[in-house]
CSV table of C-alpha atoms and ligand atoms in Angstrom, one decimal:
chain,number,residue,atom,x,y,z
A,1,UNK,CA,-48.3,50.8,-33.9
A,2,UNK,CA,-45.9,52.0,-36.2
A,3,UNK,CA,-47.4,53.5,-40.0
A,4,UNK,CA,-45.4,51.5,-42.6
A,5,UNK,CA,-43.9,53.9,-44.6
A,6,UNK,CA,-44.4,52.0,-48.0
A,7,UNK,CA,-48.0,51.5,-46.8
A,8,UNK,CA,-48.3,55.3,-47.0
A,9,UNK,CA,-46.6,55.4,-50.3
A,10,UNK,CA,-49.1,52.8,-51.8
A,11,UNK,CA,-52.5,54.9,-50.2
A,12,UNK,CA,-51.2,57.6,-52.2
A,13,UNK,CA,-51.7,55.6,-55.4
A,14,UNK,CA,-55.0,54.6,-54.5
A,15,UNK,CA,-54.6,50.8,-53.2
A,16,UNK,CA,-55.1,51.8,-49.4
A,17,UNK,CA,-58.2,49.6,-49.1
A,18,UNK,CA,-56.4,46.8,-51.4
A,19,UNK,CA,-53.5,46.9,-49.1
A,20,UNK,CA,-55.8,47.4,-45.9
A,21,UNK,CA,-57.6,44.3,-47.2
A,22,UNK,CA,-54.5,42.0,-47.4
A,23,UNK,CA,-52.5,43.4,-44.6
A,24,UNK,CA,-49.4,43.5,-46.7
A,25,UNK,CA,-46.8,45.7,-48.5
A,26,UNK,CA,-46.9,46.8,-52.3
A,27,UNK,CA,-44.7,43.0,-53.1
A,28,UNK,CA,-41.2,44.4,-53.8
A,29,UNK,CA,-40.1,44.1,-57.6
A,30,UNK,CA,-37.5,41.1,-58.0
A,31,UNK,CA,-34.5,41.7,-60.1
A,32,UNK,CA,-34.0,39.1,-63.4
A,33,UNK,CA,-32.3,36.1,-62.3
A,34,UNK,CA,-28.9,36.2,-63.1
A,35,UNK,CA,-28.4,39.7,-64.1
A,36,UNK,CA,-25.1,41.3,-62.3
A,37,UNK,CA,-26.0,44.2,-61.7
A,38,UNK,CA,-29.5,44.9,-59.7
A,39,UNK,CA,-31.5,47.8,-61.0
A,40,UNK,CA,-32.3,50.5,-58.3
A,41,UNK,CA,-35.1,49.6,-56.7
A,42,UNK,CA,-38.1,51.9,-56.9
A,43,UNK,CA,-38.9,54.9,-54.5
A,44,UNK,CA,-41.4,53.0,-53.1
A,45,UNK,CA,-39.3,50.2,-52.4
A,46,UNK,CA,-38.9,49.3,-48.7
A,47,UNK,CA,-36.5,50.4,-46.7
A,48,UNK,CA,-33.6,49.1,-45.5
A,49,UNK,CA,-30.9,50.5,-42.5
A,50,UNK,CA,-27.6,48.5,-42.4
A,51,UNK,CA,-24.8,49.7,-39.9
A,52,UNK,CA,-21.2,48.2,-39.8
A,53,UNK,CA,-19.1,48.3,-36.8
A,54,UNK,CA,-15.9,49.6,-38.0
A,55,UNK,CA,-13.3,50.1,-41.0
A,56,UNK,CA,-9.8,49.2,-39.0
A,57,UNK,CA,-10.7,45.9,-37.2
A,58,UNK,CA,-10.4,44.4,-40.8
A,59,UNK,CA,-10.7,44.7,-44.8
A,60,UNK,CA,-13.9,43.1,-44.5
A,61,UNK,CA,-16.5,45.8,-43.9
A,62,UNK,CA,-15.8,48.0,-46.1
A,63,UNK,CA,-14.0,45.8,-48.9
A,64,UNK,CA,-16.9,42.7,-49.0
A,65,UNK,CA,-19.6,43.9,-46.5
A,66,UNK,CA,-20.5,46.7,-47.9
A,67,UNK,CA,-20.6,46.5,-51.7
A,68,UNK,CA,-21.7,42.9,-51.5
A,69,UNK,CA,-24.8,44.1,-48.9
A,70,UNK,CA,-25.8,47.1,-51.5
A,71,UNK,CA,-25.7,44.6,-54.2
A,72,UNK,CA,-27.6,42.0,-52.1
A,73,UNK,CA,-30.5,44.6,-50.9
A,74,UNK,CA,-31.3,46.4,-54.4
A,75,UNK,CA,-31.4,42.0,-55.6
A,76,UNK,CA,-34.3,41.7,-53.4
A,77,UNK,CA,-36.1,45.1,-54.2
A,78,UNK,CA,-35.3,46.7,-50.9
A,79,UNK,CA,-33.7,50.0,-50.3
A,80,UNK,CA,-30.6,50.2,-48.5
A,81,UNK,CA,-29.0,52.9,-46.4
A,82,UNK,CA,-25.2,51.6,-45.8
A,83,UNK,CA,-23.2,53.0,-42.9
A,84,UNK,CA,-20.4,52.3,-40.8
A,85,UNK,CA,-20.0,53.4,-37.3
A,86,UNK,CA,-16.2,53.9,-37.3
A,87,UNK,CA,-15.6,52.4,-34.3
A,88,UNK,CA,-17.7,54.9,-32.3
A,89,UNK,CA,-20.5,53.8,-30.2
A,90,UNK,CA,-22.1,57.3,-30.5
A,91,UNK,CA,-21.8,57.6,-34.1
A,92,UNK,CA,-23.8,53.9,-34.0
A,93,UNK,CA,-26.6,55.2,-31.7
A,94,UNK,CA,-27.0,58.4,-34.1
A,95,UNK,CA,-26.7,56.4,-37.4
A,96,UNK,CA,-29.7,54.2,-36.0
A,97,UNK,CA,-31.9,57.1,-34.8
A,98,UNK,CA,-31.5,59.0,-38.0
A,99,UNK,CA,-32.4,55.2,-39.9
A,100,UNK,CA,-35.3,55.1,-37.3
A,101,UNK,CA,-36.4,58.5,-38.1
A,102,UNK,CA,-35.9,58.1,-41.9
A,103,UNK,CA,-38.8,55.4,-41.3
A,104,UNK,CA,-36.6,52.7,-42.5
A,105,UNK,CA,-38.6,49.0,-42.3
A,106,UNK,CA,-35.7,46.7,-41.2
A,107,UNK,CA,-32.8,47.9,-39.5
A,108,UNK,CA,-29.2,45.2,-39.8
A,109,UNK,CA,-26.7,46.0,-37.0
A,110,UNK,CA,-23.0,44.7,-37.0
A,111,UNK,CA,-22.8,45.8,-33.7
A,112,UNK,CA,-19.2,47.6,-32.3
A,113,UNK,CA,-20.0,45.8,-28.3
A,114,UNK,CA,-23.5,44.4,-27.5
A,115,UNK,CA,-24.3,46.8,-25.1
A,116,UNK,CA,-24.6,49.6,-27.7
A,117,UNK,CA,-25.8,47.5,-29.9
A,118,UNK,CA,-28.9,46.0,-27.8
A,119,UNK,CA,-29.8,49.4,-26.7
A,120,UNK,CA,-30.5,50.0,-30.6
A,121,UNK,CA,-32.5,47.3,-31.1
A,122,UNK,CA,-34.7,48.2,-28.3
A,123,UNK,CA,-35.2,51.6,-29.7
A,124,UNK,CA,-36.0,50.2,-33.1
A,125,UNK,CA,-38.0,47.2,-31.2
A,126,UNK,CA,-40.3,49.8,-29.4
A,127,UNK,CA,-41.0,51.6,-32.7
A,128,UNK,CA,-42.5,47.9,-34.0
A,129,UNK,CA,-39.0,48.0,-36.5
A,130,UNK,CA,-37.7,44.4,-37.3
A,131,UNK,CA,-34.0,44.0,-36.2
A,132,UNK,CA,-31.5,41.5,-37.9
A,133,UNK,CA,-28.1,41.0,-35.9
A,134,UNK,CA,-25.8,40.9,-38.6
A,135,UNK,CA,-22.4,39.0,-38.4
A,136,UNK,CA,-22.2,39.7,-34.3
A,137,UNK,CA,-24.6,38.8,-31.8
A,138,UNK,CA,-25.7,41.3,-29.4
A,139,UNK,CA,-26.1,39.6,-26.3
A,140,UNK,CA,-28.9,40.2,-24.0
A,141,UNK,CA,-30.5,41.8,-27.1
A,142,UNK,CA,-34.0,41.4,-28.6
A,143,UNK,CA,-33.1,41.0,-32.3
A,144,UNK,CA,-35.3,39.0,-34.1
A,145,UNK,CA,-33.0,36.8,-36.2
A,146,UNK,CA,-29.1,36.7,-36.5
A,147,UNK,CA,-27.4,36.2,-39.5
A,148,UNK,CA,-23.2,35.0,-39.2
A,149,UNK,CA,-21.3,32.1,-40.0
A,150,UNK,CA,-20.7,29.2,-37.5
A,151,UNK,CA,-18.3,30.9,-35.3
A,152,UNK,CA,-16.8,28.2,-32.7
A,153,UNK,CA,-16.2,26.5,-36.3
A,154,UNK,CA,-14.2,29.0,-37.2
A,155,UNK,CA,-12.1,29.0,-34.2
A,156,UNK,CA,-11.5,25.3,-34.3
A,157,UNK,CA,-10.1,26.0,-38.0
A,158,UNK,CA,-7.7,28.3,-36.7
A,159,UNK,CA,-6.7,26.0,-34.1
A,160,UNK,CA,-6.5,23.2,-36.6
A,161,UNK,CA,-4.4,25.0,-38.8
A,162,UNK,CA,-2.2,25.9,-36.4
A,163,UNK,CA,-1.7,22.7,-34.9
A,164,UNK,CA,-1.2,21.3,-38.7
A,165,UNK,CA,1.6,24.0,-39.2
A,166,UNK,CA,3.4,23.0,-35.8
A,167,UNK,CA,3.2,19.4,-36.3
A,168,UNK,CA,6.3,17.7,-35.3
A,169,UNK,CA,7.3,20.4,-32.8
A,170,UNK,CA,7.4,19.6,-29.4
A,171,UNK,CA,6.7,22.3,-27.2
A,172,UNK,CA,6.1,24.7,-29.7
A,173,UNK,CA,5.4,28.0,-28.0
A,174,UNK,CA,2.3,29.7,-29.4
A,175,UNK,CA,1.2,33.0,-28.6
A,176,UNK,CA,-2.7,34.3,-29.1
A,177,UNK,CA,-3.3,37.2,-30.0
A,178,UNK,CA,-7.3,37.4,-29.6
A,179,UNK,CA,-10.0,39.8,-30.5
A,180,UNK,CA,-12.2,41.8,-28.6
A,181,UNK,CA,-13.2,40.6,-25.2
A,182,UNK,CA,-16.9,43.1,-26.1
A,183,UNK,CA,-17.3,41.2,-29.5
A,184,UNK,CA,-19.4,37.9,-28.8
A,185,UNK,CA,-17.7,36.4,-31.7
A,186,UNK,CA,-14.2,37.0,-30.3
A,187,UNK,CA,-15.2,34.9,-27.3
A,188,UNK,CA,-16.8,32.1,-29.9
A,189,UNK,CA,-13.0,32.0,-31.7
A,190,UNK,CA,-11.2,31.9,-28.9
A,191,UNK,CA,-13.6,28.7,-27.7
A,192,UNK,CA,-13.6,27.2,-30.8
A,193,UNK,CA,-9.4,27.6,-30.9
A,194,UNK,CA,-9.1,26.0,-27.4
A,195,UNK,CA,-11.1,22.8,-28.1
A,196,UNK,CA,-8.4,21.7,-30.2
A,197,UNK,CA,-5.5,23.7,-28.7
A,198,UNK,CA,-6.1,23.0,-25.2
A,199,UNK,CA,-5.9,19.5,-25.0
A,200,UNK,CA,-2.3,20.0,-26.8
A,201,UNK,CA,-1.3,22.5,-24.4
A,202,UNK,CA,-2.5,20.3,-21.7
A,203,UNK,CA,-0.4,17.4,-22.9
A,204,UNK,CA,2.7,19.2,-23.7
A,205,UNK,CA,2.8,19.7,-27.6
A,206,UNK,CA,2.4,22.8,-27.6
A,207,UNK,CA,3.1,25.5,-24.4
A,208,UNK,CA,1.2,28.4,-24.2
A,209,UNK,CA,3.3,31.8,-24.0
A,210,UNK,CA,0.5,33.9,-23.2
A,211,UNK,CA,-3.0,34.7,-24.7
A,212,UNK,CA,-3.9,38.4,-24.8
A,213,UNK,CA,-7.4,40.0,-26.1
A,214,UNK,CA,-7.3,43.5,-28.5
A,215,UNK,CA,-9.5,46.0,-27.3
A,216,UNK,CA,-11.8,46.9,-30.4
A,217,UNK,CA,-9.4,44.5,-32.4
A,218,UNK,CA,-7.1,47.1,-32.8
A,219,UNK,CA,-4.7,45.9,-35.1
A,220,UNK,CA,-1.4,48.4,-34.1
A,221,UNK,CA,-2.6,47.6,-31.2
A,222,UNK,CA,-2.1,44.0,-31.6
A,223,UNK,CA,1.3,44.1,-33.2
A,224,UNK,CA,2.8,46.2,-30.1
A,225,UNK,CA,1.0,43.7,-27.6
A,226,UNK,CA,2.9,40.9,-29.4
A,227,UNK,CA,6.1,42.4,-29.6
A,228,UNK,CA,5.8,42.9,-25.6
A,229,UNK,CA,5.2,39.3,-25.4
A,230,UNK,CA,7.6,38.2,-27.6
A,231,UNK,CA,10.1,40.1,-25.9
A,232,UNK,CA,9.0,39.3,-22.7
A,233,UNK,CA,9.1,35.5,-23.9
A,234,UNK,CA,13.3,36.1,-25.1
A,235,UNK,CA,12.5,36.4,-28.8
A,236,UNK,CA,11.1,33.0,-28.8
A,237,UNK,CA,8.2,32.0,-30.7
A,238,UNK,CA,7.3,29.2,-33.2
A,239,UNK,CA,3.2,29.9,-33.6
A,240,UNK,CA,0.8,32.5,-33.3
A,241,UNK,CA,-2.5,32.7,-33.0
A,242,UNK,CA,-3.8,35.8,-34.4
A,243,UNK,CA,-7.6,36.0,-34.6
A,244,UNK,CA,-8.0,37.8,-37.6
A,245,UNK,CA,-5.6,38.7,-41.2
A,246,UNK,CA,-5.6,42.6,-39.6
A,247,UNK,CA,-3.9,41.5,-36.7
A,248,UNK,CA,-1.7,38.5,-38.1
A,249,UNK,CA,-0.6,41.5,-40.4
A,250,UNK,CA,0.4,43.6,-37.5
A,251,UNK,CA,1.8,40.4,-36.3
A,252,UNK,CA,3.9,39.7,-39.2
A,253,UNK,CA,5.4,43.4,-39.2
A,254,UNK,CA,7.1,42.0,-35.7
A,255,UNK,CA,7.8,39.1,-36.4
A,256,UNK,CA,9.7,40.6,-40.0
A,257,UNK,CA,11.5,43.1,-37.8
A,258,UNK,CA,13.2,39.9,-35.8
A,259,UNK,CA,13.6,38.2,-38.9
A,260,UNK,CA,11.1,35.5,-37.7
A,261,UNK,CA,8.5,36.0,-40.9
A,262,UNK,CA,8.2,33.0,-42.8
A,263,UNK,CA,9.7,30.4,-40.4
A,264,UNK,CA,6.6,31.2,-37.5
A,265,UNK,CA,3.5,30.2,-38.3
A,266,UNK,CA,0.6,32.8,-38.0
A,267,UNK,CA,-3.3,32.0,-38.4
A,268,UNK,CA,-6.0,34.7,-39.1
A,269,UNK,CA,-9.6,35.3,-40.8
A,270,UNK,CA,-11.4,37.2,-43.5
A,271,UNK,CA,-9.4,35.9,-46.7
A,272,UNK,CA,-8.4,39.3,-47.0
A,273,UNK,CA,-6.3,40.7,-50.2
A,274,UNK,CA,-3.6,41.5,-47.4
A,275,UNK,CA,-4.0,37.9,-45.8
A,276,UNK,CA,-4.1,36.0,-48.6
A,277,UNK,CA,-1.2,37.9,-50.0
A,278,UNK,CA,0.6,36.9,-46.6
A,279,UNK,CA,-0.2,33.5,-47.1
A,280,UNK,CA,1.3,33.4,-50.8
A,281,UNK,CA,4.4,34.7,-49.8
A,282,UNK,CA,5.2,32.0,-46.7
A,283,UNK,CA,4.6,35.0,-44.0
A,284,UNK,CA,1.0,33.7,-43.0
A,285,UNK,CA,0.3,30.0,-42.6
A,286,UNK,CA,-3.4,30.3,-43.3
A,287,UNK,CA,-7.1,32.1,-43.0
A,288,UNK,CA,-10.5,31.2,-42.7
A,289,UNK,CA,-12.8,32.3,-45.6
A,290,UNK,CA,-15.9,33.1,-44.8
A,291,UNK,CA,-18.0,34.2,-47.9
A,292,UNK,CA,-19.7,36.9,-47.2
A,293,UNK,CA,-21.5,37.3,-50.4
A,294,UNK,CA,-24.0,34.5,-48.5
A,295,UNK,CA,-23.9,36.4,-45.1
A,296,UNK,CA,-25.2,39.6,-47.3
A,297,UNK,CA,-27.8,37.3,-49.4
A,298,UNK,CA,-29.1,35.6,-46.2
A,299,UNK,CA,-29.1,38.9,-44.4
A,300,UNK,CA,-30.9,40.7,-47.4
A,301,UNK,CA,-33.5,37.9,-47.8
A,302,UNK,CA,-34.9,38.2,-44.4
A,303,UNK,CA,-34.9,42.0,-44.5
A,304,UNK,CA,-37.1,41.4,-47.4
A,305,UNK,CA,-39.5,38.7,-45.8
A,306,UNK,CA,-39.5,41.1,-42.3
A,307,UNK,CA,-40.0,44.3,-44.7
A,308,UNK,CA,-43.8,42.3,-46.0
A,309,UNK,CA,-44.3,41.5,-42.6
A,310,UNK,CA,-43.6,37.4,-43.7
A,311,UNK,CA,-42.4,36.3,-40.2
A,312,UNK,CA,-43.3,32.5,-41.8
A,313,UNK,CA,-40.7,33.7,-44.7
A,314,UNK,CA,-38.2,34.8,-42.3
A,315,UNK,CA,-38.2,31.7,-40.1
A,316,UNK,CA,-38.3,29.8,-43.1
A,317,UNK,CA,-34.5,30.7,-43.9
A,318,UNK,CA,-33.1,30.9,-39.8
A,319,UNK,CA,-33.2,27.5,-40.0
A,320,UNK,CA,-30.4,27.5,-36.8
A,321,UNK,CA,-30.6,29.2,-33.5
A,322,UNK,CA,-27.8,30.3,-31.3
A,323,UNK,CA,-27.8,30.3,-27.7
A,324,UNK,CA,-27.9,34.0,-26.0
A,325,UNK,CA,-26.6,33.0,-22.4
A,326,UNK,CA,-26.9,36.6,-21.1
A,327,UNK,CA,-30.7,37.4,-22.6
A,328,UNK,CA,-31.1,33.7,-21.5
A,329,UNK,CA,-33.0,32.7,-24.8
A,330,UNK,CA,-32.2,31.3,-28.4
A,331,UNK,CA,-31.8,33.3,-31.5
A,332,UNK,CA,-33.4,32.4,-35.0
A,333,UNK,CA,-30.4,32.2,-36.9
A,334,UNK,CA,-28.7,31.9,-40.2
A,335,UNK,CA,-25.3,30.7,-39.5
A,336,UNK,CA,-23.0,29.8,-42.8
A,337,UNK,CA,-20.0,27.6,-43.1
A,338,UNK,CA,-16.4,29.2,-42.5
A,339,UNK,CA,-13.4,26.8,-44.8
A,340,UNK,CA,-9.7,26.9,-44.0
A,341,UNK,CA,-7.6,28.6,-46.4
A,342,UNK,CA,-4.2,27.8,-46.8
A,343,UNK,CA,-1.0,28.3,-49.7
A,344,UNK,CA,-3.0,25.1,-51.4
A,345,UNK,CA,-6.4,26.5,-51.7
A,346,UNK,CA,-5.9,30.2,-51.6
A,347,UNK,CA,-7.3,29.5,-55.4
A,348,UNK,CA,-10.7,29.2,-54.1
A,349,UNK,CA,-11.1,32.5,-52.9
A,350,UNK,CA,-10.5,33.9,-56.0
A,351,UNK,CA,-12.4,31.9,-58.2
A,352,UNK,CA,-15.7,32.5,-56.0
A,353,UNK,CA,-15.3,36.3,-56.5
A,354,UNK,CA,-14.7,37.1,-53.0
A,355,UNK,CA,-11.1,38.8,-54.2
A,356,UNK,CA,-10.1,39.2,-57.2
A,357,UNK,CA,-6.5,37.4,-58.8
A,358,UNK,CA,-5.6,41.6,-59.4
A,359,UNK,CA,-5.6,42.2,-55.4
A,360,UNK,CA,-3.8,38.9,-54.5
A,361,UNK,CA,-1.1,38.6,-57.1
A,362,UNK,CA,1.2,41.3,-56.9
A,363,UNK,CA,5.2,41.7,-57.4
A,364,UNK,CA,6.0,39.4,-54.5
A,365,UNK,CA,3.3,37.0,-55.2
A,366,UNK,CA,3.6,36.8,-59.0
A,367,UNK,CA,5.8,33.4,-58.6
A,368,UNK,CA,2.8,31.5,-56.2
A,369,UNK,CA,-0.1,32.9,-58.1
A,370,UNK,CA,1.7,31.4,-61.7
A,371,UNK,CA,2.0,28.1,-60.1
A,372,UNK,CA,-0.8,28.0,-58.0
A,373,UNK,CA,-3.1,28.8,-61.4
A,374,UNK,CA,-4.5,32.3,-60.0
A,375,UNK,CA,-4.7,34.4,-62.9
B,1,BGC,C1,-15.9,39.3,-37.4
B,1,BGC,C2,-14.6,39.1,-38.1
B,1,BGC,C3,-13.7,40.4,-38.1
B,1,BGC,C4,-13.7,40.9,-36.7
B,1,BGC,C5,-13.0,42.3,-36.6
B,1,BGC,C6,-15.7,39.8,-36.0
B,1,BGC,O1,-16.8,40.0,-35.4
B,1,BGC,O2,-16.6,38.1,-37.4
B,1,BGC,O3,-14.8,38.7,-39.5
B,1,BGC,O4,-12.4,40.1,-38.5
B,1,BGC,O5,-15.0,41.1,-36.1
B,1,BGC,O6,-13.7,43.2,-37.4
């Protein structure tokens, strides 16, 4: 069994046999309600490891993720390490052994595949260290609880919205431009797109040109795939599916180079400055926002409840589960609710902090934002 680092702390104050007694942590010091800014939390304060997958896959990691996650941990009392991987499976392993090592009491992984990211959380499993699966799902894993927003939702939003955008054209031809076929969640979008896009495809609404996965959803990487296919398709295209803002912005480089921005609808995710900018000046027919500030909050809530050792806490807020089909088991989950953003509503993301007006209204999106009210 694994000495609890704050447990150590606290015998060297003297409350050993208190603590002994109880069979709990020194409680972690809560931070006034409503005050904005969190005050450090002690040096005593549990410990917390966080790992993120990437920075290039999107703005979201570093840009919400991360500052949101440091403000969400220190709000509960906990200490939090905050790293990102960079796209390097490596990197991930180290970051979590050096976390382990540090004696950290909760470790959050946004994993970069699950392999990687389920050989972490048997490391941290086997030292008796709570893992949280944050965002993606490791499958085959042995996290404890998952934390994410309703991902098949969020693919049937972007197949809503593009089917809204399209309406009227029959036979649009829509090309998908998908995430990564090792990110769990890619394979829930693309599920989630196809219950409403197949049915249309199958009945001739809409034909499909081709769908293509990104490898590590590499977002150059998506804008040259689609250029292939939309040279390979003639120049013709009238909707894309583009899994996320980073690639519908690689997208929209294309399609602006063959003068086809602004007349072919593109989907994407994150409500991203860049995405949200698209979608204000015509280039980007919508996103899903996902607000992450819950995703951290959730996320930082059960690190606290695991950090005590309050398993009755922790299952009191994973009040979902998600199915693991390869670990062949269900995961206590936390899963939030994704909302379609388009030109109409990009309002919303701005008034609930996740971006603010500065990032979205610039030079060419000065006109929308004035009549759109985002100031
Ligand atoms: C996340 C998306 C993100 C993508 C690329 C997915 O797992 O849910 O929000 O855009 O990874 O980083």
């Amino acid at each position: 069994m694994r000495i609890r680092r704050t447990a150590v702390a606290a015998a060297g104050l003297g409350l050993a046999l208190t603590l002994a007694a109880c069979g709990q942590n020194a409680a972690a010091p809560q931070s006034p309600a409503g005050s904005s800014a969190p005050a450090a939390a002690p040096a005593d304060a549990p410990k917390v490891g966080v790992i993120l997958p990437e920075t290039d896959s999107s703005a979201r990691w570093e840009g919400f993720d991360k500052p949101l996650l440091t403000e969400a941990m220190a709000a509960e009392g906990l200490q939090a390490d905050i790293q990102n991987a960079q796209g390097d499976v490596s990197k991930f392993s180290t970051l979590a052994d050096g976390m382990i090592s540090s004696g950290v009491d909760v470790l959050v992984i946004a994993s970069i595949d699950s392999e990687s990211g389920a050989a972490v959380a048997a490391k941290a499993k086997a030292q008796g260290i709570p893992v949280i699966d944050y965002d993606r799902l490791n499958l085959g894993g042995t996290s404890d609880y998952y934390v994410s927003f309703n991902n098949t939702k969020v693919g049937n939003l972007q197949g809503q919205g593009l089917s809204q955008a399209l309406q009227g054209k029959q036979g649009a031809q829509v090309i998908e431009i998908e995430g990564a076929p090792t990110d769990n969640n890619a394979t829930l979008f693309y599920n989630g797109q196809q219950e409403v896009l197949k049915p249309l495809y199958d009945n001739g609404t809409l034909k499909l040109v081709q769908s293509q996965p990104i490898e590590k959803w590499d977002n150059q990487i998506g804008g040259t795939t689609f250029e292939q296919i939309l040279t390979g398709n003639g120049g013709k295209v009238d909707g894309v599916v583009a899994a996320n803002d980073g690639l519908a912005g690689a997208i929209i480089t294309v399609l602006q180079k063959y003068g086809l921005n602004g007349t072919v609808p593109v989907t994407g995710q994150d409500a991203t400055p860049d995405g949200l900018q698209a979608i204000l000046r015509g280039d980007q027919y919508m996103t899903v926002y996902k607000p992450i500030k819950q995703e951290a909050d959730n996320a930082a809530k059960l690190a606290a409840a695991l950090a005590k050792g309050d398993t009755a806490a922790a299952d009191a807020l994973a009040t979902g589960s998600v199915d693991d089909p390869k670990g062949n088991r269900q995961v206590k989950s936390v899963l939030l609710t994704p909302q379609l953003i388009t030109k109409d509503n990009v309002k919303t993301v701005v008034s609930e902090g996740q971006v603010k007006a500065s990032e979205v209204c610039v030079a060419a999106t000065q006109a929308a934002c004035g009549s759109l009210g985002i100031q």
